[in-house]
PDB file of C-alpha atoms in Angstrom:
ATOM      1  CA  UNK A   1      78.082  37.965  89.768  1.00 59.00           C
ATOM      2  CA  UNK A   2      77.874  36.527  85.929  1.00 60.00           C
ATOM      3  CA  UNK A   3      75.507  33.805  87.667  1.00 58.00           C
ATOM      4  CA  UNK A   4      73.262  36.301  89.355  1.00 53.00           C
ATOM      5  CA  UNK A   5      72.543  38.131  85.919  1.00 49.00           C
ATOM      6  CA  UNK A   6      71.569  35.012  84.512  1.00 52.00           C
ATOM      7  CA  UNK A   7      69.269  34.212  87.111  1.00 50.00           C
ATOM      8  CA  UNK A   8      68.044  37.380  87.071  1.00 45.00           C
ATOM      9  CA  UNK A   9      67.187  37.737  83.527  1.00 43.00           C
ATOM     10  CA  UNK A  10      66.085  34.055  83.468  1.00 42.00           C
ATOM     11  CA  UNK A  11      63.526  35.451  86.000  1.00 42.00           C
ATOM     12  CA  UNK A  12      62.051  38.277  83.824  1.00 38.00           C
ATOM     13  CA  UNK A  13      62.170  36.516  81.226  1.00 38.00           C
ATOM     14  CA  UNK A  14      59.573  33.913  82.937  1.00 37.00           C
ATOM     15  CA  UNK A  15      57.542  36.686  84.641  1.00 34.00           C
ATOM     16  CA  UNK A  16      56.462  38.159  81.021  1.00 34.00           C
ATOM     17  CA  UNK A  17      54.261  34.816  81.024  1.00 35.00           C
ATOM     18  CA  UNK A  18      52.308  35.408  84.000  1.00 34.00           C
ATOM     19  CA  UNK A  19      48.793  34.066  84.430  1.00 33.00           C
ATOM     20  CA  UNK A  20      47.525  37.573  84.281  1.00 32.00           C
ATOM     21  CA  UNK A  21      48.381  37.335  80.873  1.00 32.00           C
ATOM     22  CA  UNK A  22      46.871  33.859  80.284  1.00 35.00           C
ATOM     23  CA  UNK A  23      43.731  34.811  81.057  1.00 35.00           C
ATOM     24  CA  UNK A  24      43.866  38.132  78.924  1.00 36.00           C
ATOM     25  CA  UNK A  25      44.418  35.990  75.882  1.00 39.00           C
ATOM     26  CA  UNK A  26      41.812  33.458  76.752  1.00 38.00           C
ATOM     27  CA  UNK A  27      39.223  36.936  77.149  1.00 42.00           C
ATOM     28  CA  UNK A  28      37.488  36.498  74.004  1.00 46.00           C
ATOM     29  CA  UNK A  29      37.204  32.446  74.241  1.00 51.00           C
ATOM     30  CA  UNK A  30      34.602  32.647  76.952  1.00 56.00           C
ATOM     31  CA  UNK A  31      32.168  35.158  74.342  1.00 63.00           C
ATOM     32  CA  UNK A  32      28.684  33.244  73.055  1.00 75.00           C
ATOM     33  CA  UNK A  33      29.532  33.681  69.358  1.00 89.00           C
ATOM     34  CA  UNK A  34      26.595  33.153  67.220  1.00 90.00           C
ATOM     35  CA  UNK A  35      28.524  30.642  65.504  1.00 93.00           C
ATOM     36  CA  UNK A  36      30.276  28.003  67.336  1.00 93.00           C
ATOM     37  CA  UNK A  37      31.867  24.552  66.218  1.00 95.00           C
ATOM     38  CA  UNK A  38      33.646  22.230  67.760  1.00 94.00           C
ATOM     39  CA  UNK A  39      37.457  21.605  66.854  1.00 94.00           C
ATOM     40  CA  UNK A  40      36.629  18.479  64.652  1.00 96.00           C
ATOM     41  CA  UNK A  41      33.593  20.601  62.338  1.00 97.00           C
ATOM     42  CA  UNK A  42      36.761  23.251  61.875  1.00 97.00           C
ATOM     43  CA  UNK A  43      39.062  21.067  61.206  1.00 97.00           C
ATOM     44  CA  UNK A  44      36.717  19.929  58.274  1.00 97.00           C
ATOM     45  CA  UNK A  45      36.058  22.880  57.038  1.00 97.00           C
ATOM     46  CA  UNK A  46      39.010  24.890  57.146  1.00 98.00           C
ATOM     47  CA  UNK A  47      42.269  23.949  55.712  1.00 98.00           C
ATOM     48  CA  UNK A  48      45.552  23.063  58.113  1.00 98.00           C
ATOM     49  CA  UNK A  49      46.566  27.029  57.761  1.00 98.00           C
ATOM     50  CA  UNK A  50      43.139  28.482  58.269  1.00 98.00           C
ATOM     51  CA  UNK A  51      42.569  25.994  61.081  1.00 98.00           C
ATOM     52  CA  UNK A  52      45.936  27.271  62.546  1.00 98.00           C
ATOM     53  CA  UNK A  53      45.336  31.211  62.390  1.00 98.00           C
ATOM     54  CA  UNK A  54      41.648  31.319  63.150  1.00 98.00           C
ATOM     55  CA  UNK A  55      40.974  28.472  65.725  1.00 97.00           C
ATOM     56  CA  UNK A  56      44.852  28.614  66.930  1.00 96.00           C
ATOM     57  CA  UNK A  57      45.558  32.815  66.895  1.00 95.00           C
ATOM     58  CA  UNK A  58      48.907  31.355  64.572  1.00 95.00           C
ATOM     59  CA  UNK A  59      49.998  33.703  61.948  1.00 96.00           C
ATOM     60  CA  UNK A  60      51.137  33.006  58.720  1.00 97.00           C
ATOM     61  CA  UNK A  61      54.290  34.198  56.487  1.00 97.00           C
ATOM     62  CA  UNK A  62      54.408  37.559  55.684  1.00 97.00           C
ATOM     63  CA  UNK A  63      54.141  37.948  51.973  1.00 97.00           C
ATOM     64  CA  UNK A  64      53.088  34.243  51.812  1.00 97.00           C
ATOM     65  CA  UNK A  65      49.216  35.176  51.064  1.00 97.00           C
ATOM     66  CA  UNK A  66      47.983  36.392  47.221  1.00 97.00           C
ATOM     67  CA  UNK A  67      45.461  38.542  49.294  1.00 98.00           C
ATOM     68  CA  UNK A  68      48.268  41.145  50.135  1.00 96.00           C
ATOM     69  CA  UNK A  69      48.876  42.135  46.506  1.00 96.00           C
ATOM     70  CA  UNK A  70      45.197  42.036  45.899  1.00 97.00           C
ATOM     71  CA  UNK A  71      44.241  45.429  44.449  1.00 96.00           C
ATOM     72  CA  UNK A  72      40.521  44.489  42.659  1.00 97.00           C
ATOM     73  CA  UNK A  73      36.927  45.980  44.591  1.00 98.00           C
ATOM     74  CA  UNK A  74      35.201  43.919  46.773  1.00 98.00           C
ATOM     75  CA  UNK A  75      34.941  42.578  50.242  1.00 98.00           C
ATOM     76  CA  UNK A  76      37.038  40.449  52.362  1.00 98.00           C
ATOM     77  CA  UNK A  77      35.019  38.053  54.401  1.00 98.00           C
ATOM     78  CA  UNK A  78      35.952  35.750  57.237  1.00 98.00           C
ATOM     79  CA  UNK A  79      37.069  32.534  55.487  1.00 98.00           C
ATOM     80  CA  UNK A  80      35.393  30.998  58.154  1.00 98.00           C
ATOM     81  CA  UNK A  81      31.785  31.685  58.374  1.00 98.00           C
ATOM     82  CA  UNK A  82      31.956  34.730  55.742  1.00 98.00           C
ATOM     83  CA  UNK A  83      31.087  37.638  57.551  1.00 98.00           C
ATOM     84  CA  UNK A  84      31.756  40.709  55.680  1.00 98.00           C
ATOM     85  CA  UNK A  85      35.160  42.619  57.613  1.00 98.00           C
ATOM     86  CA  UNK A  86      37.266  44.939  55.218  1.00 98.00           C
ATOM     87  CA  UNK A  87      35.855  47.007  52.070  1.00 98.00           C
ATOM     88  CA  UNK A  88      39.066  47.406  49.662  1.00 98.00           C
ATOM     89  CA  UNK A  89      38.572  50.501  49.547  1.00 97.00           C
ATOM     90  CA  UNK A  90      40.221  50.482  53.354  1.00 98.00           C
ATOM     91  CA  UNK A  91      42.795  48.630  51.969  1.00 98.00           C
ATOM     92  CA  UNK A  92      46.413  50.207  51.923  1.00 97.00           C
ATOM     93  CA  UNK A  93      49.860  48.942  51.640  1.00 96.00           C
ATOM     94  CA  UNK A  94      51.244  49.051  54.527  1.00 96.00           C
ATOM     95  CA  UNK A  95      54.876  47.043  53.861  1.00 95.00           C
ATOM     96  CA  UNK A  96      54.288  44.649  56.290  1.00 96.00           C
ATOM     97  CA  UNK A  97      53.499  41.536  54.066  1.00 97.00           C
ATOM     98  CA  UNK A  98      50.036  41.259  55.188  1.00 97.00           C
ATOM     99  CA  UNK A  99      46.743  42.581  54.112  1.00 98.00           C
ATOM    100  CA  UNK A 100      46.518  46.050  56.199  1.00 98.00           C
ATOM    101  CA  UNK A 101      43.025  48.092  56.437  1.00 98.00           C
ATOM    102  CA  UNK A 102      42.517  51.142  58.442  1.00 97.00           C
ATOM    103  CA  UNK A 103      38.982  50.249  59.392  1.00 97.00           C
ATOM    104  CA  UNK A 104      36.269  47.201  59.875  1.00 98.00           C
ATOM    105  CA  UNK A 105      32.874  46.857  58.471  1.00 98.00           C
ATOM    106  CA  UNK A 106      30.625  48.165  61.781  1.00 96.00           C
ATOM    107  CA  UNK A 107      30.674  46.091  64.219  1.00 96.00           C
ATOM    108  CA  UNK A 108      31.452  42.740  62.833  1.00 97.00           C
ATOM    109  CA  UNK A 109      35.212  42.243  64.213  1.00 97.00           C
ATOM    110  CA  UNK A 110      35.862  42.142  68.154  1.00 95.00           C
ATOM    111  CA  UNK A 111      38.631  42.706  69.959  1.00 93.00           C
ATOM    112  CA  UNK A 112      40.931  41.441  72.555  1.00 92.00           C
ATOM    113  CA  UNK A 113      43.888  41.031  73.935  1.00 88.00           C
ATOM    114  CA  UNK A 114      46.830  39.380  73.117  1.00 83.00           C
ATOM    115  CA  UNK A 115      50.214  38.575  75.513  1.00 83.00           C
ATOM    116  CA  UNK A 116      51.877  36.288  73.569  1.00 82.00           C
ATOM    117  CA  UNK A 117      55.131  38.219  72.543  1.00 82.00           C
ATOM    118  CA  UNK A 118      55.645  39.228  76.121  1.00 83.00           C
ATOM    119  CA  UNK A 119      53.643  42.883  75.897  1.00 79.00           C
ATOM    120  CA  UNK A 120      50.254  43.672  74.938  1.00 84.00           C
ATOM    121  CA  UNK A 121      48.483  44.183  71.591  1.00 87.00           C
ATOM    122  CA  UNK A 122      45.169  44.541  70.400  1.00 93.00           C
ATOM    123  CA  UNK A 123      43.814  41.365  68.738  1.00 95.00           C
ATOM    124  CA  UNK A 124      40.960  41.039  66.445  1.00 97.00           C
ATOM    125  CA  UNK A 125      38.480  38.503  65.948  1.00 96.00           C
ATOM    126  CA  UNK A 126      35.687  37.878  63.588  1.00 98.00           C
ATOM    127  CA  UNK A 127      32.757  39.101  65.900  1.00 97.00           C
ATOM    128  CA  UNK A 128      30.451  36.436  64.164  1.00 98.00           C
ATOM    129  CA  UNK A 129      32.397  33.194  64.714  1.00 97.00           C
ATOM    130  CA  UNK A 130      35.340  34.062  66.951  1.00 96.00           C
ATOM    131  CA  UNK A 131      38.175  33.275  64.527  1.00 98.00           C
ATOM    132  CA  UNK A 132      41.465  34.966  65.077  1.00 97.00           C
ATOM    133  CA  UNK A 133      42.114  37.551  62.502  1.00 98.00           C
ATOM    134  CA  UNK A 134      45.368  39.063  63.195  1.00 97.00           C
ATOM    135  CA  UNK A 135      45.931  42.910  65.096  1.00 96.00           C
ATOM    136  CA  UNK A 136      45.616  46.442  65.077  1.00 96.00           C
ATOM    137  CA  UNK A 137      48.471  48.973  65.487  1.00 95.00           C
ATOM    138  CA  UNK A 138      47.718  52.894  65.902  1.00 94.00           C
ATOM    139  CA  UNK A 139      50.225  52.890  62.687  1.00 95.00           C
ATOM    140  CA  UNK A 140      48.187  53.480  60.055  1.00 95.00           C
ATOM    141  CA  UNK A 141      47.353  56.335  57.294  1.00 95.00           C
ATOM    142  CA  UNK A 142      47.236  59.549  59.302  1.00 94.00           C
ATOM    143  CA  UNK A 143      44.559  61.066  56.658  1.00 92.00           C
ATOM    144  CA  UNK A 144      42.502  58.323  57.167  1.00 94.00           C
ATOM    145  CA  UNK A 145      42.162  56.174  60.983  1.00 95.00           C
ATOM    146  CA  UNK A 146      45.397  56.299  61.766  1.00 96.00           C
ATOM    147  CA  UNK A 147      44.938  52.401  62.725  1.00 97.00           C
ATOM    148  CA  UNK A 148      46.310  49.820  60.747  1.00 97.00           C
ATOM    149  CA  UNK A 149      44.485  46.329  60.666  1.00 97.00           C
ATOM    150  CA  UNK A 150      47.099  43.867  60.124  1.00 97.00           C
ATOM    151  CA  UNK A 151      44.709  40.870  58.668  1.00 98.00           C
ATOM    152  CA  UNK A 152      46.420  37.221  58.098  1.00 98.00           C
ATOM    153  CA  UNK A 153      45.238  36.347  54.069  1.00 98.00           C
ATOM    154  CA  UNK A 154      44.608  32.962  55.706  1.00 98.00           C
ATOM    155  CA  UNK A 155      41.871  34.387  57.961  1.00 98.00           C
ATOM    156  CA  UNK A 156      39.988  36.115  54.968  1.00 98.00           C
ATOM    157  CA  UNK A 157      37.961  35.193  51.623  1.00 98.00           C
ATOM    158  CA  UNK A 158      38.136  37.667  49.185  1.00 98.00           C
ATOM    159  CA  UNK A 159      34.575  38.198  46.914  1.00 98.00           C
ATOM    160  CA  UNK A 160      35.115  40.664  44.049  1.00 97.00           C
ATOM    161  CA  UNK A 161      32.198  43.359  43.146  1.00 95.00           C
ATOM    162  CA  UNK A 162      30.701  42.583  40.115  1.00 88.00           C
ATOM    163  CA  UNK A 163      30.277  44.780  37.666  1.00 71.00           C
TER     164      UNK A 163
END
């Protein structure tokens, strides 16, 4: 019996890696994005932990990025190919250790889908270049979106409004 439950479970555990899944998180690879590189130009340009969460979909430390306990005005851009994403004035704390927005600039993050933890979440990408971003939860500030844009620091550039 103790064997059979192991089985079993080894089973399910397996079957929440399906290919279904594997092709849901490979959705937004196959979109033309108006800028594309190859792995080498990234590699140049970004550094090892950029590379990682925007070309990879990796995440970094939470509480590990200056950008969460950034409180000035201005924009966060992709730190890839800066595209404008999140005004600070979306900006909230959410208490997750990353930077958390209840809403994008228009149009310019896309979303996907994302498998890897064995369910399904909503994954964001820089609709410009592709780059990983991080995800949204329907968690956020009820007075506001109610969504809560859970941004890796690594993923973003910060560029203050000047006065």
């Amino acid at each position: 019996m103790k064997n059979l439950l192991i089985i079993t479970f080894t089973i399910f555990l397996f079957s929440c890696n399906g290919t279904a899944q594997k092709n849901d998180e490979n959705k937004t690879k196959n979109i033309p994005f108006a800028i594309t590189k190859t792995d080498a130009e990234w590699k140049a340009q970004l550094t090892d932990l950029q590379y990682h969460v925007l070309r990879e979909a990796g995440t970094e430390r939470p509480f590990s990025s200056p950008l969460n306990d950034n409180h000035e005005e201005g924009v966060y851009v992709c730190a890839a190919c800066d595209t404008p994403l999140f005004k600070s004035e979306h900006k909230f704390n959410s208490g997750t250790g990353w930077p958390s927005f209840d809403r994008p600039i228009g149009d310019n993050v896309a979303f996907g889908s994302d498998t890897k933890l064995g369910y399904t979440r909503d994954e964001e990408h820089c609709a410009t270049c592709g780059g990983h971003l991080g995800h949204v939860f329907n968690d956020g500030p009820r007075a506001t979106t109610g969504k809560r844009h859970c941004i890796n620091g690594a993923a973003l550039k910060f560029i203050p409004t000047e006065d």
